[in-house]
CSV table of C-alpha atoms and ligand atoms in Angstrom, one decimal:
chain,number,residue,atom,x,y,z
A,1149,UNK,CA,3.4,33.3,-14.4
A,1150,UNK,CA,2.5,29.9,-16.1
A,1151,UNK,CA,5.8,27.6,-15.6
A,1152,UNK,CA,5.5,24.6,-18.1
A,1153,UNK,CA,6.6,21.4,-16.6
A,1154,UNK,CA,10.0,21.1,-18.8
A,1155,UNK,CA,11.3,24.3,-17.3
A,1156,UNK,CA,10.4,22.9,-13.8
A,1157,UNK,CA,13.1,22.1,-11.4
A,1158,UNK,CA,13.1,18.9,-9.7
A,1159,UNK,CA,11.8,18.9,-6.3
A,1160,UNK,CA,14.3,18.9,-3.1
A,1161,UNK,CA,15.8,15.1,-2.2
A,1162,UNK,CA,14.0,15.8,1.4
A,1163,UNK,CA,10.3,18.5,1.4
A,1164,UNK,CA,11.0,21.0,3.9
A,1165,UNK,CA,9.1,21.2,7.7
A,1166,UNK,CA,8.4,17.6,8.5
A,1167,UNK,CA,7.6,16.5,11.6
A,1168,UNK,CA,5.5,14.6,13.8
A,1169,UNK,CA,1.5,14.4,12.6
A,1170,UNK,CA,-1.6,14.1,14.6
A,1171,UNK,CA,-3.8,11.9,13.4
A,1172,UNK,CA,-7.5,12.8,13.0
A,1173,UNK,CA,-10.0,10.6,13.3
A,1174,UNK,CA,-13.6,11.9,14.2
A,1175,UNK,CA,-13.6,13.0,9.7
A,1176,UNK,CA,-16.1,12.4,6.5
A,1177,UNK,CA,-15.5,12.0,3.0
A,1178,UNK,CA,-17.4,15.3,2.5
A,1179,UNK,CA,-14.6,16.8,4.6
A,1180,UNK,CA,-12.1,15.3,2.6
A,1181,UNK,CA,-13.4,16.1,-0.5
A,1182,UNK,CA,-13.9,19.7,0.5
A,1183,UNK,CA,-10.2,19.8,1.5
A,1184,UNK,CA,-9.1,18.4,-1.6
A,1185,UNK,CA,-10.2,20.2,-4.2
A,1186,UNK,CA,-7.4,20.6,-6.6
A,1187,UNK,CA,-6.8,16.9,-6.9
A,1188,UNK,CA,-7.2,15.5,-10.0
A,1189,UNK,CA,-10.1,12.5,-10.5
A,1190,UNK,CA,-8.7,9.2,-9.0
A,1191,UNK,CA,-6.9,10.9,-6.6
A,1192,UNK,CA,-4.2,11.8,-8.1
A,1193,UNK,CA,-2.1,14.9,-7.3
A,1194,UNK,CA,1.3,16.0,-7.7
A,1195,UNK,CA,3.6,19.6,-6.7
A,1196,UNK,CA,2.8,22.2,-8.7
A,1197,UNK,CA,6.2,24.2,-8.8
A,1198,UNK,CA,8.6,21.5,-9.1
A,1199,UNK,CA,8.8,18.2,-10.9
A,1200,UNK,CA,8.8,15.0,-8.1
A,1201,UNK,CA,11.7,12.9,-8.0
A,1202,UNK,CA,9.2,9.5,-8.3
A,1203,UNK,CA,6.2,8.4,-9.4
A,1204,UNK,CA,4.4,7.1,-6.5
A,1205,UNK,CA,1.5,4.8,-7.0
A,1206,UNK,CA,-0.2,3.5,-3.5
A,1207,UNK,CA,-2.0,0.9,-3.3
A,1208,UNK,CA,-4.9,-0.6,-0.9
A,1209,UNK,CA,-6.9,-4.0,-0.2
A,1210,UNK,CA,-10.0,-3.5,0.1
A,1211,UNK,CA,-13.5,-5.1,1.3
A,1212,UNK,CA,-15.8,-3.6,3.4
A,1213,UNK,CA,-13.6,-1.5,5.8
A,1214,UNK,CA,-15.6,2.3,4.4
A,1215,UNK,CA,-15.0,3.5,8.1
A,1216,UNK,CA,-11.0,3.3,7.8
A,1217,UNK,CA,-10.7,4.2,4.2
A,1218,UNK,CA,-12.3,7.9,5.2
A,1219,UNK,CA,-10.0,8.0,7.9
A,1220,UNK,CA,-7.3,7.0,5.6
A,1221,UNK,CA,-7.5,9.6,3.1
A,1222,UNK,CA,-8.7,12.3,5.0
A,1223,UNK,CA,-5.3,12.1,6.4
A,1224,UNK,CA,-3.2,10.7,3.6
A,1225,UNK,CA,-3.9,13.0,1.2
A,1226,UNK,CA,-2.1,16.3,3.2
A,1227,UNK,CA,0.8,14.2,4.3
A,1228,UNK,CA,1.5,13.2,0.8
A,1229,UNK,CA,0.9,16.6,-0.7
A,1230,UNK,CA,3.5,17.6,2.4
A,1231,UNK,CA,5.7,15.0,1.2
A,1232,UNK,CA,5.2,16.9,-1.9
A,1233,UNK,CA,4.8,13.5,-4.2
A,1234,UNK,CA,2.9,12.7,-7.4
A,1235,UNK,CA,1.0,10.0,-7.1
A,1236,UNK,CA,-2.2,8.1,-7.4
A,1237,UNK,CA,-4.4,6.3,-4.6
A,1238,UNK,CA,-5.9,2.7,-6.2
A,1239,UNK,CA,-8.5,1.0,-3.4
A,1240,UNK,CA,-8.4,-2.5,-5.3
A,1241,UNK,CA,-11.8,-4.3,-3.8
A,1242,UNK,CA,-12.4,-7.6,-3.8
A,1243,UNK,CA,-15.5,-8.3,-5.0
A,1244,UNK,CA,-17.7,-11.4,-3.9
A,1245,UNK,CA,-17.4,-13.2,-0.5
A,1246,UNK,CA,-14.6,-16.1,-1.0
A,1247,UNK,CA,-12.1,-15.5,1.5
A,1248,UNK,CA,-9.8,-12.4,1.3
A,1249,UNK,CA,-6.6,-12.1,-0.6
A,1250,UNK,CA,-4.5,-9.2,0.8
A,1251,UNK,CA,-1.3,-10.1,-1.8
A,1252,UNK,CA,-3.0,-10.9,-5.0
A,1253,UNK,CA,-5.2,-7.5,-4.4
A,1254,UNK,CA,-1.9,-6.1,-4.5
A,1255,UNK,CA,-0.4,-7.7,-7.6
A,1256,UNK,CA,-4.0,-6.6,-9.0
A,1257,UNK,CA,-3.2,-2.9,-8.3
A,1258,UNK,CA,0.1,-2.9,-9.6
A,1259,UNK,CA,-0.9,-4.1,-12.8
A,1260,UNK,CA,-3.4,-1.7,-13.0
A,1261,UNK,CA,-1.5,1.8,-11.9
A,1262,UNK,CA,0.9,1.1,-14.6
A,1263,UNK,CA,-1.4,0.7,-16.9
A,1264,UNK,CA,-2.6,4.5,-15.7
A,1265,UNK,CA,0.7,6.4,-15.7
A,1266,UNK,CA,4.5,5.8,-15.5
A,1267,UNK,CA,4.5,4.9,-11.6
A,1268,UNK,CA,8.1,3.9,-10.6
A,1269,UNK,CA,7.3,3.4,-7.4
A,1270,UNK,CA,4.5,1.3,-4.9
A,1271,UNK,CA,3.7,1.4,-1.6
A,1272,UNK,CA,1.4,-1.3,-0.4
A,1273,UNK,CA,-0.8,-0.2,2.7
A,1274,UNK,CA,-3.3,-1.6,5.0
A,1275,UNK,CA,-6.6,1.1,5.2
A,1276,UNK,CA,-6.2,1.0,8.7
A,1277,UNK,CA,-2.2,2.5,9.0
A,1278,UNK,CA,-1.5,6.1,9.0
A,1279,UNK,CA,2.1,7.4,10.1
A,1280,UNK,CA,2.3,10.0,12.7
A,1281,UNK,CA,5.4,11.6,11.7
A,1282,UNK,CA,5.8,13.5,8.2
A,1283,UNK,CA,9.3,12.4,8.2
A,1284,UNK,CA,8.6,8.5,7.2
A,1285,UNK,CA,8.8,9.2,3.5
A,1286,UNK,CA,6.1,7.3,1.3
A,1287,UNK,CA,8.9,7.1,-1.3
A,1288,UNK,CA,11.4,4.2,-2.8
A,1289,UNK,CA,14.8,3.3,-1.5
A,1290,UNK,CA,17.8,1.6,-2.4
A,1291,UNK,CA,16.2,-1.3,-0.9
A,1292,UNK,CA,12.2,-2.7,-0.6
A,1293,UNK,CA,11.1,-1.0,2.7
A,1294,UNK,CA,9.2,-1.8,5.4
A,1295,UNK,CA,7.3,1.3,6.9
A,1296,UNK,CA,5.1,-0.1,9.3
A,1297,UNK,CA,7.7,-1.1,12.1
A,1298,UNK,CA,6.3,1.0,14.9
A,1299,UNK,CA,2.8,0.6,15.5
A,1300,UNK,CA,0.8,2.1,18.5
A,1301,UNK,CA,-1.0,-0.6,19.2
A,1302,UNK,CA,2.2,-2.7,19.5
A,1303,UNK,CA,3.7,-0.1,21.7
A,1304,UNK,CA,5.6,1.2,18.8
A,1305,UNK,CA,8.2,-2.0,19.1
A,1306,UNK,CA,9.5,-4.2,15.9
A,1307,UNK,CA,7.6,-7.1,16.5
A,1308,UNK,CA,10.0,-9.6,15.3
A,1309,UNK,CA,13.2,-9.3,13.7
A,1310,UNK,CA,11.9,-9.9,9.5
A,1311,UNK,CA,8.5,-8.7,10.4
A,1312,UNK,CA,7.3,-7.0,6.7
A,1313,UNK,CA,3.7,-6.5,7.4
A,1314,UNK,CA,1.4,-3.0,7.3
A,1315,UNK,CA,3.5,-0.6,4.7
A,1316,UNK,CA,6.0,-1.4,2.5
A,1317,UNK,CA,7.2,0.2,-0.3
A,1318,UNK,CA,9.0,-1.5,-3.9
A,1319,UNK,CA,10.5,0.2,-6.9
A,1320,UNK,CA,9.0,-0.5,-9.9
A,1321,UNK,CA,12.4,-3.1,-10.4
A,1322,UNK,CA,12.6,-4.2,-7.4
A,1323,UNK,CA,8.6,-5.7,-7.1
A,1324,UNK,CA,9.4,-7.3,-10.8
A,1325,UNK,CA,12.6,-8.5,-9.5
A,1326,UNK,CA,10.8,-10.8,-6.9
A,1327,UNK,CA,7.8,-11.5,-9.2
A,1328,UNK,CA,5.2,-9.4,-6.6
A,1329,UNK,CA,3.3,-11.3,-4.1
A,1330,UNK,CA,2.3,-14.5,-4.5
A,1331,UNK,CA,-1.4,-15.0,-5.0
A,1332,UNK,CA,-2.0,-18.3,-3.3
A,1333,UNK,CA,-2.3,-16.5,0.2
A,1334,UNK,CA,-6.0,-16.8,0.9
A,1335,UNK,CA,-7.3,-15.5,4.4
A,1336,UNK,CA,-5.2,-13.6,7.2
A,1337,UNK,CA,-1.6,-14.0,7.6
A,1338,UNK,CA,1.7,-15.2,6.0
A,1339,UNK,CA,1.8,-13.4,2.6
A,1340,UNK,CA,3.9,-10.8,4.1
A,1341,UNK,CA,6.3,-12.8,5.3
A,1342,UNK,CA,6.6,-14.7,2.2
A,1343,UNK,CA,7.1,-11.5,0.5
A,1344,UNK,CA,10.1,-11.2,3.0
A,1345,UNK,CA,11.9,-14.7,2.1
A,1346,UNK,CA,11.2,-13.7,-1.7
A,1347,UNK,CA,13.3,-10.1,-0.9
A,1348,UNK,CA,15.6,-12.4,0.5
A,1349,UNK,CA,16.2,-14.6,-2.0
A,1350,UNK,CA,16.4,-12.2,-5.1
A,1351,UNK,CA,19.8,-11.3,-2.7
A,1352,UNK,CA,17.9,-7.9,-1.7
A,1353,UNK,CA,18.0,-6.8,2.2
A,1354,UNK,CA,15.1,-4.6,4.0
A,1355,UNK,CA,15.3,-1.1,5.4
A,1356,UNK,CA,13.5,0.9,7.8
A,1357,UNK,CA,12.4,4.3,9.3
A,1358,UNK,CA,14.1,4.2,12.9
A,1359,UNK,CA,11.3,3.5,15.3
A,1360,UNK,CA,10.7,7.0,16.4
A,1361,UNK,CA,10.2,8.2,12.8
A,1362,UNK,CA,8.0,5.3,12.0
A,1363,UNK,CA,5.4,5.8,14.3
A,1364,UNK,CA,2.4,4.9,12.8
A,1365,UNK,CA,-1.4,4.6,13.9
A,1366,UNK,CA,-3.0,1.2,13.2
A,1367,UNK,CA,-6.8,0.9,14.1
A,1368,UNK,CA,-7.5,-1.9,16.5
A,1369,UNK,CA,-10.2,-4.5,15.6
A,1370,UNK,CA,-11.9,-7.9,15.3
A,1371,UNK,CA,-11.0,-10.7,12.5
A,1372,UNK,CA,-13.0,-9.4,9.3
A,1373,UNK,CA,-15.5,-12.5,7.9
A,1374,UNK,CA,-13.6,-13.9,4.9
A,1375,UNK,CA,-10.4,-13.3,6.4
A,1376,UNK,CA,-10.1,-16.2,9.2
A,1377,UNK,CA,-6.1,-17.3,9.9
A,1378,UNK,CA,-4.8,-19.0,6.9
A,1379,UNK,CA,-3.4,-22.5,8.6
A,1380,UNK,CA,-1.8,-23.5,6.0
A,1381,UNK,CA,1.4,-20.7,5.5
A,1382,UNK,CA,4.5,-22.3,7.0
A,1383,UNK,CA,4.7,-24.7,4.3
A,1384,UNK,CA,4.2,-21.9,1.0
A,1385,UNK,CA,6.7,-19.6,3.4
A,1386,UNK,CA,9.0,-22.8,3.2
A,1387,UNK,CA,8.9,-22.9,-0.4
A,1388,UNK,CA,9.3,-19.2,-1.3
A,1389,UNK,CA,12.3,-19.2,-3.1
A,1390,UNK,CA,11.4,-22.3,-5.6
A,1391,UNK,CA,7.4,-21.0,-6.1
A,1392,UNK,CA,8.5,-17.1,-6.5
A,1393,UNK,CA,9.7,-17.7,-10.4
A,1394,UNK,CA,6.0,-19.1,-10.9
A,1395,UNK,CA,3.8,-17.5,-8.6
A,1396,UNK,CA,3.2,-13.5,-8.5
A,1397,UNK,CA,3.0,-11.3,-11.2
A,1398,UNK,CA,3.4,-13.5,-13.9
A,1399,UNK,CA,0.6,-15.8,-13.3
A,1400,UNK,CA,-2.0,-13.6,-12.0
A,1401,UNK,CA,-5.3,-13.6,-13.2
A,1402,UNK,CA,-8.5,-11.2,-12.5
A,1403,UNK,CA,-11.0,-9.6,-14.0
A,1404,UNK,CA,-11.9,-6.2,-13.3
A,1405,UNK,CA,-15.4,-5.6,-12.6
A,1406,UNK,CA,-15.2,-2.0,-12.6
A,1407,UNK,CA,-12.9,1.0,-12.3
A,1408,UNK,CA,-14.6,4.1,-11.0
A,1409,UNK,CA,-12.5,7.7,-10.4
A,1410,UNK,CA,-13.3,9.4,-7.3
A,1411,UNK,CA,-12.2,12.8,-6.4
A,1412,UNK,CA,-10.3,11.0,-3.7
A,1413,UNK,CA,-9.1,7.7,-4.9
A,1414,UNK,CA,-9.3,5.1,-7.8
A,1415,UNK,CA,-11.5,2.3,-7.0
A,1416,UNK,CA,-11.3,-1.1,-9.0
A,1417,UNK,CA,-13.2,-4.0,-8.0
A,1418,UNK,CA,-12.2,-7.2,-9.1
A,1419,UNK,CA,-12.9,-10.7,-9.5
A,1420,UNK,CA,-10.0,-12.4,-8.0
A,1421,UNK,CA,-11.5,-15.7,-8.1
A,1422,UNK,CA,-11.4,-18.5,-5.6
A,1423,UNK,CA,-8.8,-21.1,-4.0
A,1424,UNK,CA,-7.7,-23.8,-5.6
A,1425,UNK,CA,-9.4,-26.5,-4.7
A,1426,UNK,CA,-12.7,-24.7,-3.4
A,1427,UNK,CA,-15.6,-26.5,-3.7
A,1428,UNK,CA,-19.3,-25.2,-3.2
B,620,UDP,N1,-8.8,-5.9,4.4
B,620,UDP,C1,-10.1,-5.4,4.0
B,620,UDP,N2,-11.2,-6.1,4.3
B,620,UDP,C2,-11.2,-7.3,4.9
B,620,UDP,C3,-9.9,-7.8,5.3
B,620,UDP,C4,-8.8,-7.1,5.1
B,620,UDP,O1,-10.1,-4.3,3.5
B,620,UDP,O2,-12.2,-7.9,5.1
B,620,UDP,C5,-7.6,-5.1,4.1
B,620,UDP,C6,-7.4,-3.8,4.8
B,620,UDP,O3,-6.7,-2.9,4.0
B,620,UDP,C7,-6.7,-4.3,6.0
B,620,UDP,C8,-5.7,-5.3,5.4
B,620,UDP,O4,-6.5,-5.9,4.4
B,620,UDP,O5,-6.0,-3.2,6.7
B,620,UDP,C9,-5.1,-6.2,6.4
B,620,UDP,O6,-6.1,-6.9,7.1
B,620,UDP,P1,-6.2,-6.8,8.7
B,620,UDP,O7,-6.4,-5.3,9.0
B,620,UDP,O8,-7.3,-7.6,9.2
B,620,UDP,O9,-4.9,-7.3,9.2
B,620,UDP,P2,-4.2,-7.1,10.7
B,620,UDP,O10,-4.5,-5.7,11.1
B,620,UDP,O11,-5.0,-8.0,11.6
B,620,UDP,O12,-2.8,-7.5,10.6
B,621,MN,MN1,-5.6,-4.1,10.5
């Protein structure tokens, strides 16, 4: 019987059978590509016999880390299908080799799913965190949430009290509401918590998974090249509140080098230029 999506019913609140995942690590992309056949290019996919209650675009920062993106999506792509969302994977790559901006990759990937289909919802992820529990929901809340609270390699303990780090997850509103990330963050560290103080002071509040739910997987290893500490953050952390109306979403500026639809993914690579004040 062919069902037409109007005269599909919308899909549970919670997908039945969650519970705790095992992440698999020693995978391929030709294993993941075999598995997911009946995804559509750009790695999109959504339940075929009811009609998802969001629109759920995830995006990933990206530079040379191949290893963990196979990892990621050989295992992301079940979980979600569990989870039974529609959604869209965008691997937003930083082209060149200026020093890495993890928050203005995201911005760039916002601006691009929407451009793609009527997301409603984000979740910005590291490549190298994958939940091990069905039951942390890659969805939108009442509130922008943080996913990636329980990490194995920190002993799966909150690291500090406003920690926002890893996974976190904006309705469409609420990521306009505190103008994205800001895109002065270049090199490791600080943007997340900036994101934080910007939550903070559009009068929003965090949520999380309890700890036992969000356990999550995060691959241990060195300090990429291009992404040494950023020294400078307490002082743009500082100023959040006052630099948020003029810094995010509403002054960024890219240009995409390329967009290319894999069976698993979307990839678009990006010139997301260089700091201010860089000199060669
Ligand atoms: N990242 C990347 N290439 C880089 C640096 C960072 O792809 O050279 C991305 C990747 O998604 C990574 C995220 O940015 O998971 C955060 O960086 P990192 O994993 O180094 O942060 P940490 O785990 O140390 O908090
Ligand atoms: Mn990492």
């Amino acid at each position: 019987m062919n069902i037409t999506p109007e005269e599909q019913k919308p899909c549970p609140e919670l997908p039945p059978n969650l519970g705790p995942y095992r992440v698999e690590t020693n995978v391929s992309f030709v294993m993941s590509v075999r598995q997911n056949e009946d995804m559509e290019f750009g790695g999109r996919s959504k339940p075929d016999t009811c009609t998802a209650l969001q629109k759920i675009a995830i995006v990933i920062p990206f530079r040379n880390r191949e290893p963990h993106l196979e990892v990621w999506l050989y295992n992301m792509h079940p979980f979600l299908k569990k989870q039974r969302a529609d959604y869209g994977i965008y691997v937003v790559e930083q082209n060149g080799d200026a020093k890495f901006n993890r928050a203005k990759l995201m911005n760039v990937g916002f601006a691009e799913a929407i451009k793609d289909y009527d997301y409603n919802c984000f979740i910005f992820t590291d490549v190298d965190i994958i939940p091990m529990d069905q039951r942390n929901l890659y969805r939108c809340f009442k509130n922008p949430r943080h996913m990636a609270n329980s990490l194995d390699k920190f002993n799966f303990k909150l690291r500090y009290k406003t920690v926002f780090g890893g996974v976190v997850a904006f309705s469409k509103e609420q990521f306009q509401k505190v103008n994205g990330f800001s895109n002065v963050f270049w090199g490791w560290g600080g943007e997340d918590d900036e994101l934080y103080q910007r939550v903070i002071a559009m009068g929003m509040s965090i949520e999380r998974p309890t700890q036992e739910i969000a356990k999550a997987k995060a691959f241990v290893h060195g300090r990429d090249t291009g992404n040494e500490r950023n020294v400078k953050t307490i002082p743009l952390i500082r100023k959040a509140k006052e630099r948020m109306k003029r810094d995010g979403l509403n002054s960024l500026d890219y240009k995409v080098i390329s967009i290319t639809k894999h069976r698993l993914y979307t990839k678009i690579t990006v010139d997301i230029g260089l700091p201010e004040g860089h000199l060669f």
